[in-house]
CSV table of N, CA and C in Angstrom, one decimal:
chain,number,residue,atom,x,y,z
A,130,MET,N,211.1,115.2,58.2
A,130,MET,CA,211.1,114.2,57.0
A,130,MET,C,209.7,114.4,56.3
A,131,SER,N,209.6,114.5,55.2
A,131,SER,CA,208.7,114.9,54.1
A,131,SER,C,208.3,113.3,53.8
A,132,ASN,N,206.9,113.5,53.8
A,132,ASN,CA,205.8,112.5,53.5
A,132,ASN,C,205.7,112.2,51.7
A,133,HIS,N,206.6,113.0,51.0
A,133,HIS,CA,206.5,113.3,49.8
A,133,HIS,C,207.1,112.0,49.1
A,134,PRO,N,206.7,111.4,48.2
A,134,PRO,CA,207.1,110.1,47.4
A,134,PRO,C,208.6,110.4,46.8
A,135,LEU,N,208.7,111.4,46.4
A,135,LEU,CA,210.2,111.8,45.6
A,135,LEU,C,211.1,112.5,46.7
A,136,ALA,N,210.8,112.4,47.9
A,136,ALA,CA,211.7,113.2,49.1
A,136,ALA,C,213.0,112.4,49.0
A,137,PHE,N,213.3,111.4,48.9
A,137,PHE,CA,214.3,110.8,48.8
A,137,PHE,C,215.6,111.3,47.5
A,138,MET,N,215.0,111.9,46.8
A,138,MET,CA,215.7,112.3,45.5
A,138,MET,C,216.2,113.7,45.8
A,139,ARG,N,215.6,114.6,46.8
A,139,ARG,CA,216.2,115.9,47.3
A,139,ARG,C,217.5,116.1,47.3
A,140,LEU,N,217.9,117.4,46.7
A,140,LEU,CA,219.3,117.8,46.8
A,140,LEU,C,219.7,117.9,48.2
A,141,PRO,N,221.0,117.7,48.5
A,141,PRO,CA,221.4,117.9,49.9
A,141,PRO,C,221.4,119.5,50.3
A,142,THR,N,221.0,119.7,51.4
A,142,THR,CA,220.9,121.2,51.9
A,142,THR,C,222.2,121.9,51.9
A,143,ASP,N,223.2,120.9,52.2
A,143,ASP,CA,224.7,121.5,52.4
A,143,ASP,C,225.1,122.0,51.1
A,144,LEU,N,224.8,121.0,50.0
A,144,LEU,CA,225.2,121.6,48.7
A,144,LEU,C,224.4,122.7,48.2
A,145,LEU,N,223.2,122.9,48.5
A,145,LEU,CA,222.4,124.1,47.9
A,145,LEU,C,222.8,125.2,48.7
A,146,MET,N,223.2,125.2,50.2
A,146,MET,CA,224.0,126.4,50.8
A,146,MET,C,225.2,126.9,50.2
A,147,ALA,N,226.0,125.7,49.8
A,147,ALA,CA,227.3,125.8,49.1
A,147,ALA,C,227.3,127.0,48.1
A,148,LEU,N,226.0,126.4,47.3
A,148,LEU,CA,225.9,127.0,45.9
A,148,LEU,C,225.2,128.6,45.9
A,149,ASP,N,224.8,128.9,47.3
A,149,ASP,CA,224.1,130.2,47.3
A,149,ASP,C,225.1,131.4,47.3
A,150,SER,N,225.0,132.3,46.6
A,150,SER,CA,225.6,133.5,46.6
A,150,SER,C,224.8,134.8,46.8
A,151,ARG,N,225.0,135.4,47.9
A,151,ARG,CA,224.0,136.8,48.3
A,151,ARG,C,224.7,137.6,47.1
A,152,THR,N,225.9,137.6,46.8
A,152,THR,CA,226.1,138.9,45.8
A,152,THR,C,225.3,138.8,44.3
A,153,PHE,N,225.5,137.3,44.1
A,153,PHE,CA,224.5,137.1,42.7
A,153,PHE,C,223.2,137.2,43.2
A,154,HIS,N,222.5,137.0,44.1
A,154,HIS,CA,221.1,137.4,44.3
A,154,HIS,C,221.1,138.9,44.4
A,155,PHE,N,221.8,139.8,44.9
A,155,PHE,CA,221.4,141.1,45.1
A,155,PHE,C,221.5,141.7,43.7
A,156,TRP,N,222.8,141.3,43.1
A,156,TRP,CA,222.9,142.0,41.7
A,156,TRP,C,221.6,141.4,40.8
A,157,PHE,N,220.9,140.1,40.7
A,157,PHE,CA,220.3,139.5,39.8
A,157,PHE,C,218.8,140.0,40.0
A,158,GLN,N,218.7,140.5,41.4
A,158,GLN,CA,217.2,140.6,42.1
A,158,GLN,C,216.5,141.9,41.0
A,159,PRO,N,217.3,142.8,40.7
A,159,PRO,CA,216.2,143.9,40.0
A,159,PRO,C,216.0,143.1,38.5
A,160,ILE,N,216.4,142.3,37.8
A,160,ILE,CA,216.2,141.7,36.5
A,160,ILE,C,215.5,140.2,36.6
A,161,HIS,N,215.2,139.8,37.9
A,161,HIS,CA,214.9,138.4,38.0
A,161,HIS,C,213.4,138.3,37.3
A,162,TYR,N,212.7,139.3,37.1
A,162,TYR,CA,211.1,138.6,36.6
A,162,TYR,C,211.4,138.8,35.3
A,163,LEU,N,212.4,139.8,34.9
A,163,LEU,CA,212.5,139.8,33.2
A,163,LEU,C,213.2,138.8,32.9
A,164,VAL,N,214.1,138.2,33.6
A,164,VAL,CA,214.8,136.8,33.0
A,164,VAL,C,213.8,135.6,33.2
A,165,ARG,N,213.0,135.7,34.2
A,165,ARG,CA,211.9,134.6,34.2
A,165,ARG,C,210.9,134.7,33.3
A,166,MET,N,210.6,135.8,32.7
A,166,MET,CA,209.9,135.8,31.5
A,166,MET,C,210.3,135.5,30.4
A,167,LEU,N,211.8,135.7,30.2
A,167,LEU,CA,212.5,135.4,29.0
A,167,LEU,C,212.8,133.8,29.1
A,168,HIS,N,212.9,133.3,30.3
A,168,HIS,CA,213.0,131.7,30.3
A,168,HIS,C,211.8,131.3,29.7
A,169,ILE,N,210.7,131.5,30.3
A,169,ILE,CA,209.4,131.0,30.1
A,169,ILE,C,209.0,131.1,28.4
A,170,LEU,N,209.3,132.3,28.0
A,170,LEU,CA,209.2,132.3,26.3
A,170,LEU,C,210.1,131.7,25.5
A,171,SER,N,211.3,131.6,25.9
A,171,SER,CA,212.2,131.0,25.1
A,171,SER,C,211.9,129.4,25.4
A,172,MET,N,211.7,128.9,26.4
A,172,MET,CA,211.3,127.5,26.7
A,172,MET,C,210.1,127.2,25.8
A,173,ALA,N,209.1,128.1,25.8
A,173,ALA,CA,208.1,127.6,25.1
A,173,ALA,C,208.3,127.6,23.6
A,174,GLY,N,209.3,128.6,23.1
A,174,GLY,CA,209.4,128.7,21.8
A,174,GLY,C,210.1,127.5,21.5
A,175,PHE,N,211.1,127.0,22.3
A,175,PHE,CA,212.0,125.9,21.7
A,175,PHE,C,210.9,124.4,22.0
A,176,PHE,N,210.1,124.5,22.9
A,176,PHE,CA,209.2,123.4,22.8
A,176,PHE,C,208.0,123.5,21.8
A,177,GLY,N,207.7,124.4,21.4
A,177,GLY,CA,206.9,124.8,20.1
A,177,GLY,C,207.6,124.1,18.9
A,178,LEU,N,208.8,124.7,18.7
A,178,LEU,CA,209.6,124.3,17.5
A,178,LEU,C,209.9,122.6,17.3
A,179,GLU,N,210.0,122.1,18.6
A,179,GLU,CA,210.6,121.0,18.8
A,179,GLU,C,209.5,119.9,18.4
A,180,MET,N,208.0,120.3,19.1
A,180,MET,CA,206.9,119.7,18.8
A,180,MET,C,206.7,119.8,17.5
A,181,LEU,N,206.7,120.8,16.6
A,181,LEU,CA,206.3,121.1,15.3
A,181,LEU,C,207.2,120.2,14.4
A,182,PHE,N,208.6,120.1,14.6
A,182,PHE,CA,209.3,119.2,13.9
A,182,PHE,C,209.0,117.7,14.3
A,183,ALA,N,208.6,117.3,15.4
A,183,ALA,CA,208.2,115.8,15.7
A,183,ALA,C,207.1,115.6,14.8
A,184,LEU,N,206.0,116.3,14.9
A,184,LEU,CA,204.7,116.2,14.3
A,184,LEU,C,205.1,116.1,12.6
A,185,ALA,N,205.9,116.8,12.1
A,185,ALA,CA,206.2,116.8,10.7
A,185,ALA,C,206.8,115.5,10.6
A,186,VAL,N,207.8,115.1,11.4
A,186,VAL,CA,208.3,113.7,11.3
A,186,VAL,C,207.1,112.4,11.1
A,187,VAL,N,206.4,112.5,12.3
A,187,VAL,CA,205.4,111.3,12.7
A,187,VAL,C,204.5,111.4,11.7
A,188,GLN,N,204.0,112.6,10.9
A,188,GLN,CA,203.0,112.6,10.0
A,188,GLN,C,203.6,112.3,8.5
A,189,GLN,N,204.8,112.0,8.2
A,189,GLN,CA,205.4,111.7,7.1
A,189,GLN,C,205.2,112.5,6.1
A,190,MET,N,205.8,113.8,6.3
A,190,MET,CA,205.6,115.1,5.3
A,190,MET,C,206.2,114.4,4.4
A,191,ASP,N,206.2,115.0,3.0
A,191,ASP,CA,207.2,114.9,2.1
A,191,ASP,C,208.3,115.4,2.2
A,192,LYS,N,209.4,114.8,1.4
A,192,LYS,CA,211.1,115.2,1.7
A,192,LYS,C,211.1,116.6,1.7
A,193,ASP,N,210.6,117.3,0.7
A,193,ASP,CA,211.0,118.8,0.4
A,193,ASP,C,210.5,119.6,1.4
A,194,THR,N,209.4,119.4,1.8
A,194,THR,CA,208.6,119.8,3.0
A,194,THR,C,209.3,119.9,4.2
A,195,LEU,N,209.8,118.7,4.6
A,195,LEU,CA,210.3,118.6,5.8
A,195,LEU,C,211.8,119.0,5.7
A,196,VAL,N,212.6,119.0,4.6
A,196,VAL,CA,213.9,119.9,4.6
A,196,VAL,C,213.6,121.1,4.7
A,197,ARG,N,212.7,121.9,4.2
A,197,ARG,CA,212.5,123.2,4.1
A,197,ARG,C,212.3,123.8,5.6
A,198,LEU,N,211.2,122.8,6.3
A,198,LEU,CA,210.7,123.0,7.6
A,198,LEU,C,212.0,123.0,8.6
A,199,SER,N,212.9,122.0,8.4
A,199,SER,CA,214.0,121.9,9.5
A,199,SER,C,214.9,122.8,9.1
A,200,ARG,N,215.1,123.3,7.9
A,200,ARG,CA,216.0,124.3,7.7
A,200,ARG,C,215.7,125.7,8.1
A,201,PHE,N,214.3,125.8,8.2
A,201,PHE,CA,213.7,127.0,8.8
A,201,PHE,C,213.8,127.0,10.3
A,202,MET,N,213.8,125.9,11.0
A,202,MET,CA,213.7,125.9,12.2
A,202,MET,C,215.2,125.9,12.8
A,203,LEU,N,216.1,125.6,12.4
A,203,LEU,CA,217.3,125.3,12.9
A,203,LEU,C,217.8,126.5,13.8
A,204,ARG,N,217.9,127.4,13.4
A,204,ARG,CA,218.7,128.7,14.2
A,204,ARG,C,217.7,129.0,15.2
A,205,PRO,N,216.2,129.2,14.7
A,205,PRO,CA,215.4,129.5,16.2
A,205,PRO,C,215.3,128.5,17.3
A,206,LEU,N,215.5,127.5,16.8
A,206,LEU,CA,215.5,126.3,17.7
A,206,LEU,C,216.9,126.4,18.6
A,207,HIS,N,218.0,126.6,18.0
A,207,HIS,CA,219.2,126.5,19.0
A,207,HIS,C,219.2,127.8,19.7
A,208,ILE,N,218.8,129.0,19.1
A,208,ILE,CA,218.8,130.1,19.9
A,208,ILE,C,217.8,129.9,21.1
A,209,SER,N,216.6,129.5,21.0
A,209,SER,CA,215.7,129.5,22.1
A,209,SER,C,216.2,128.5,23.1
A,210,TYR,N,216.7,127.1,22.7
A,210,TYR,CA,217.4,126.1,23.5
A,210,TYR,C,218.4,126.9,24.3
A,211,GLY,N,219.4,127.6,23.9
A,211,GLY,CA,220.5,128.2,24.6
A,211,GLY,C,219.8,129.2,25.6
A,212,ILE,N,219.0,130.0,25.1
A,212,ILE,CA,218.6,131.1,26.0
A,212,ILE,C,217.8,130.5,27.2
A,213,ALA,N,217.0,129.4,27.1
A,213,ALA,CA,216.4,128.6,28.1
A,213,ALA,C,217.4,128.1,29.1
A,214,MET,N,218.5,127.4,28.5
A,214,MET,CA,219.3,126.9,29.6
A,214,MET,C,220.2,128.0,30.3
A,215,ILE,N,220.4,128.8,29.5
A,215,ILE,CA,221.4,130.0,30.2
A,215,ILE,C,220.5,130.7,31.3
A,216,THR,N,219.2,131.0,31.0
A,216,THR,CA,218.3,131.8,31.8
A,216,THR,C,218.0,130.7,33.0
A,217,GLY,N,217.6,129.6,32.6
A,217,GLY,CA,217.4,128.4,33.6
A,217,GLY,C,218.3,128.5,34.8
A,218,VAL,N,219.6,128.3,34.2
A,218,VAL,CA,220.7,128.1,35.3
A,218,VAL,C,221.0,129.3,36.0
A,219,ALA,N,220.9,130.4,35.4
A,219,ALA,CA,220.7,131.9,36.2
A,219,ALA,C,219.6,131.9,37.4
A,220,LEU,N,218.6,131.4,36.8
A,220,LEU,CA,217.4,131.5,37.7
A,220,LEU,C,217.4,130.4,39.1
A,221,PHE,N,218.3,129.3,38.8
A,221,PHE,CA,218.5,128.4,39.8
A,221,PHE,C,219.5,129.1,40.8
A,222,PHE,N,220.6,129.8,40.4
A,222,PHE,CA,221.6,130.2,41.3
A,222,PHE,C,221.3,131.5,41.8
A,223,TYR,N,220.0,131.9,41.4
A,223,TYR,CA,219.6,133.2,41.9
A,223,TYR,C,218.9,133.1,43.5
A,224,ASP,N,218.5,131.5,43.6
A,224,ASP,CA,217.9,131.2,44.9
A,224,ASP,C,218.3,129.8,45.2
A,225,PRO,N,219.5,129.3,45.2
A,225,PRO,CA,219.5,127.5,45.1
A,225,PRO,C,218.8,126.9,46.1
A,226,VAL,N,218.7,127.5,47.4
A,226,VAL,CA,218.3,126.9,48.6
A,226,VAL,C,217.0,126.8,48.5
A,227,HIS,N,216.1,127.8,48.0
A,227,HIS,CA,214.8,127.7,47.9
A,227,HIS,C,214.4,127.1,46.6
A,228,ILE,N,214.8,127.1,45.5
A,228,ILE,CA,214.7,126.2,44.3
A,228,ILE,C,214.8,124.8,44.5
A,229,GLY,N,215.9,124.6,45.2
A,229,GLY,CA,216.5,123.3,45.2
A,229,GLY,C,215.7,122.4,46.4
A,230,ALA,N,215.2,123.1,47.2
A,230,ALA,CA,214.3,122.5,48.2
A,230,ALA,C,212.9,121.9,47.8
A,231,ARG,N,212.7,122.3,46.7
A,231,ARG,CA,211.4,121.8,46.3
A,231,ARG,C,211.4,120.3,45.8
A,232,ALA,N,210.4,119.6,45.7
A,232,ALA,CA,210.2,118.3,45.6
A,232,ALA,C,210.7,117.7,44.4
A,233,TYR,N,210.4,118.5,43.3
A,233,TYR,CA,210.4,117.9,41.8
A,233,TYR,C,211.6,118.5,41.1
A,234,ILE,N,212.4,119.1,41.9
A,234,ILE,CA,213.6,119.6,40.9
A,234,ILE,C,214.6,118.8,40.8
A,235,THR,N,214.9,117.6,41.4
A,235,THR,CA,215.9,116.4,41.2
A,235,THR,C,215.1,115.8,39.8
A,236,PRO,N,213.8,115.4,39.9
A,236,PRO,CA,213.4,114.7,38.6
A,236,PRO,C,213.3,115.5,37.4
A,237,LYS,N,213.2,116.9,37.7
A,237,LYS,CA,213.3,117.8,36.5
A,237,LYS,C,214.6,117.7,36.0
A,238,LEU,N,215.8,118.0,37.0
A,238,LEU,CA,217.1,118.0,36.6
A,238,LEU,C,217.5,116.7,35.6
A,239,LEU,N,217.0,115.5,36.3
A,239,LEU,CA,217.3,114.2,35.7
A,239,LEU,C,216.7,114.1,34.1
A,240,ALA,N,215.2,114.6,34.3
A,240,ALA,CA,214.6,114.9,32.8
A,240,ALA,C,215.3,115.6,31.9
A,241,LEU,N,215.9,116.8,32.3
A,241,LEU,CA,216.5,117.6,31.5
A,241,LEU,C,218.0,117.2,30.9
A,242,VAL,N,218.6,116.4,31.8
A,242,VAL,CA,219.7,115.6,31.5
A,242,VAL,C,219.5,114.6,30.5
A,243,LEU,N,218.2,113.8,30.6
A,243,LEU,CA,218.0,112.9,29.5
A,243,LEU,C,217.7,113.4,28.4
A,244,SER,N,216.9,114.4,28.3
A,244,SER,CA,216.4,115.2,27.2
A,244,SER,C,217.5,115.9,26.4
A,245,GLY,N,218.3,116.3,27.2
A,245,GLY,CA,219.7,116.8,26.4
A,245,GLY,C,220.3,115.9,25.8
A,246,VAL,N,220.6,114.7,26.1
A,246,VAL,CA,221.2,113.6,25.6
A,246,VAL,C,220.4,113.1,24.4
A,247,LEU,N,219.3,113.1,24.5
A,247,LEU,CA,218.4,112.7,23.4
A,247,LEU,C,218.3,113.8,22.3
A,248,GLU,N,218.3,114.9,22.6
A,248,GLU,CA,218.4,116.0,21.6
A,248,GLU,C,219.7,116.1,21.0
A,249,TRP,N,220.7,115.6,21.8
A,249,TRP,CA,222.1,115.6,21.1
A,249,TRP,C,222.0,114.5,20.0
A,250,TYR,N,221.7,113.4,20.7
A,250,TYR,CA,221.5,112.1,19.8
A,250,TYR,C,220.8,112.2,18.7
A,251,GLY,N,219.4,112.8,18.8
A,251,GLY,CA,218.5,113.1,17.7
A,251,GLY,C,218.9,113.9,16.7
A,252,HIS,N,219.7,115.1,17.0
A,252,HIS,CA,219.8,115.9,16.1
A,252,HIS,C,221.1,115.5,15.1
A,253,LYS,N,222.0,114.8,15.6
A,253,LYS,CA,223.2,114.1,15.1
A,253,LYS,C,222.6,113.0,14.1
A,254,ALA,N,221.7,112.0,14.6
A,254,ALA,CA,221.1,110.9,13.7
A,254,ALA,C,219.9,111.2,12.9
A,255,ILE,N,219.1,112.1,13.4
A,255,ILE,CA,217.8,112.3,12.7
A,255,ILE,C,217.7,113.8,11.9
A,256,TYR,N,217.9,114.8,13.0
A,256,TYR,CA,217.7,115.9,12.3
A,256,TYR,C,218.6,116.5,11.4
A,257,TRP,N,219.8,116.4,11.4
A,257,TRP,CA,220.9,116.8,10.4
A,257,TRP,C,220.7,116.0,9.0
A,258,PRO,N,220.7,114.6,9.0
A,258,PRO,CA,220.2,113.9,7.9
A,258,PRO,C,219.0,114.5,7.1
A,259,ILE,N,218.0,114.8,7.8
A,259,ILE,CA,216.5,115.0,7.2
A,259,ILE,C,217.0,116.6,6.8
A,260,MET,N,217.8,117.5,7.4
A,260,MET,CA,217.9,118.8,7.1
A,260,MET,C,218.9,118.9,5.6
A,261,LYS,N,219.8,117.8,5.6
A,261,LYS,CA,220.5,117.8,4.5
A,261,LYS,C,220.0,117.2,3.3
A,262,GLY,N,218.8,116.8,3.3
A,262,GLY,CA,217.8,115.7,2.4
A,262,GLY,C,218.3,114.6,2.1
A,263,ARG,N,219.1,113.9,3.0
A,263,ARG,CA,219.5,112.5,3.0
A,263,ARG,C,218.7,111.5,3.1
A,264,GLU,N,217.5,112.0,3.9
A,264,GLU,CA,216.4,110.7,4.1
A,264,GLU,C,215.3,111.0,3.1
A,265,ASP,N,215.2,109.6,2.5
A,265,ASP,CA,214.1,109.7,1.6
A,265,ASP,C,212.7,109.5,2.1
A,266,ASN,N,212.9,108.0,3.1
A,266,ASN,CA,211.7,108.1,4.0
A,266,ASN,C,212.3,108.0,5.6
A,267,VAL,N,211.4,108.4,6.3
A,267,VAL,CA,211.8,108.4,7.6
A,267,VAL,C,211.4,107.3,8.2
A,268,SER,N,212.0,106.7,8.7
A,268,SER,CA,211.7,105.3,9.5
A,268,SER,C,210.9,105.4,10.9
A,269,VAL,N,210.4,104.3,11.0
A,269,VAL,CA,209.4,104.0,12.2
A,269,VAL,C,210.2,104.4,13.5
A,270,TRP,N,211.5,103.9,13.3
A,270,TRP,CA,212.5,104.2,14.7
A,270,TRP,C,212.6,105.8,14.9
A,271,CYS,N,212.8,106.5,13.9
A,271,CYS,CA,213.0,107.9,13.9
A,271,CYS,C,211.5,108.7,14.5
A,272,LYS,N,210.4,108.1,14.1
A,272,LYS,CA,209.3,108.5,14.8
A,272,LYS,C,208.9,108.3,16.1
A,273,VAL,N,209.4,107.1,16.5
A,273,VAL,CA,209.4,106.8,17.9
A,273,VAL,C,210.2,107.7,18.9
A,274,PHE,N,211.6,107.8,18.2
A,274,PHE,CA,212.6,108.7,18.8
A,274,PHE,C,211.9,110.1,19.0
A,275,CYS,N,211.6,110.8,18.1
A,275,CYS,CA,211.1,112.2,18.1
A,275,CYS,C,209.7,112.0,19.0
A,276,PHE,N,208.8,111.0,19.0
A,276,PHE,CA,207.9,111.1,20.0
A,276,PHE,C,208.2,111.0,21.3
A,277,SER,N,209.2,110.1,21.6
A,277,SER,CA,209.8,110.1,22.9
A,277,SER,C,210.6,111.0,23.5
A,278,ALA,N,211.1,111.7,22.8
A,278,ALA,CA,212.1,112.9,23.2
A,278,ALA,C,211.1,114.2,23.3
A,279,CYS,N,210.0,114.3,22.7
A,279,CYS,CA,208.9,115.4,23.1
A,279,CYS,C,208.3,114.8,24.4
A,280,MET,N,208.3,113.6,24.8
A,280,MET,CA,207.5,113.5,26.0
A,280,MET,C,208.5,113.4,27.0
A,281,VAL,N,209.7,113.5,26.8
A,281,VAL,CA,210.6,113.9,28.0
A,281,VAL,C,210.7,115.4,28.2
A,282,TRP,N,210.5,116.0,27.1
A,282,TRP,CA,210.3,117.6,27.4
A,282,TRP,C,208.8,118.0,28.0
A,283,VAL,N,208.0,117.2,27.7
A,283,VAL,CA,206.4,117.1,28.5
A,283,VAL,C,206.9,117.0,30.0
A,284,ALA,N,207.6,116.0,30.2
A,284,ALA,CA,208.1,115.6,31.8
A,284,ALA,C,208.7,116.7,32.3
A,285,VAL,N,209.7,117.3,31.7
A,285,VAL,CA,210.3,118.3,32.2
A,285,VAL,C,209.5,119.8,32.6
A,286,ILE,N,208.6,120.0,31.6
A,286,ILE,CA,207.5,120.9,31.9
A,286,ILE,C,206.7,120.5,32.9
A,287,VAL,N,206.0,119.3,33.0
A,287,VAL,CA,205.4,119.0,34.1
A,287,VAL,C,206.1,119.3,35.4
A,288,PHE,N,207.3,118.7,35.4
A,288,PHE,CA,208.1,118.8,37.0
A,288,PHE,C,208.1,120.4,37.2
A,289,SER,N,208.7,121.1,36.1
A,289,SER,CA,208.5,122.5,36.3
A,289,SER,C,207.3,123.2,37.1
A,290,CYS,N,206.2,122.7,36.3
A,290,CYS,CA,204.7,123.4,36.8
A,290,CYS,C,204.7,122.7,38.2
A,291,LEU,N,204.9,121.5,38.5
A,291,LEU,CA,204.8,120.8,40.0
A,291,LEU,C,205.6,121.7,40.9
A,292,ASN,N,206.7,122.1,40.4
A,292,ASN,CA,207.5,122.9,41.5
A,292,ASN,C,207.3,124.2,41.7
A,293,THR,N,206.1,124.8,40.9
A,293,THR,CA,205.9,126.3,41.1
A,293,THR,C,205.2,126.3,42.4
A,294,GLU,N,204.4,125.6,42.7
A,294,GLU,CA,203.3,125.8,43.9
A,294,GLU,C,203.1,124.4,44.5
A,295,GLY,N,202.9,124.7,45.9
A,295,GLY,CA,203.1,123.7,46.9
A,295,GLY,C,201.7,123.1,46.9
A,296,VAL,N,201.4,121.8,47.3
A,296,VAL,CA,200.1,121.3,47.7
A,296,VAL,C,199.4,122.1,48.7
A,297,PRO,N,198.2,122.4,48.5
A,297,PRO,CA,197.3,123.2,49.5
A,297,PRO,C,197.3,122.6,50.9
A,298,LYS,N,197.4,123.4,51.4
A,298,LYS,CA,197.5,122.9,53.1
A,298,LYS,C,196.1,122.3,53.6
A,299,VAL,N,195.0,123.1,53.2
A,299,VAL,CA,193.7,122.9,53.8
A,299,VAL,C,192.9,122.9,52.5
A,300,PHE,N,192.3,121.6,52.4
A,300,PHE,CA,191.3,121.4,51.3
A,300,PHE,C,190.0,122.1,51.6
A,301,LEU,N,189.6,122.8,50.9
A,301,LEU,CA,188.3,123.5,50.9
A,301,LEU,C,187.2,122.5,50.5
A,302,ARG,N,186.1,122.6,51.3
A,302,ARG,CA,184.9,121.7,51.1
A,302,ARG,C,183.7,122.7,51.0
A,303,HIS,N,182.9,122.2,50.1
A,303,HIS,CA,181.5,122.9,50.0
A,303,HIS,C,180.6,121.9,50.7
A,304,TYR,N,179.9,122.7,51.9
A,304,TYR,CA,178.8,122.0,52.5
A,304,TYR,C,177.6,122.5,52.3
A,305,PHE,N,176.7,121.5,52.0
A,305,PHE,CA,175.3,121.7,51.5
A,305,PHE,C,174.5,122.0,52.6
């Protein structure tokens, strides 16, 4: 039993072993690091575009600039999101037992689901009306929504970072 505060949220080992496929693992192994790099780059691109749009909304840019910016960002945003999700799923199935045994994978997955729902709703209720030029003034609710959606993506990235490396086993001390 782990003494980690989120240990109760770990995925069941039986489920992870059922998802494991050695055939996929051996097929994917030669391109694993290329896919990992593509995942990180696409995730960074998506997050950067999402933050750029949120900052534009929060700063109350004028309508024409916001419309042009949102139209410019639409295709790269969706492409980078799709690449990040596809490569993320492929990386998970590369070694589900090892990845799924990490302490922060469940909070990351929960944050991903929440951010996906926020993105779907945000694009439907905020992004498309702005892109089509229907919104004259962006409401305070839209600003709060954009900011909170970005904070959920920050949580996804933080949980990802916490998953990459374990807690040090020995604390190094400097003796004088």
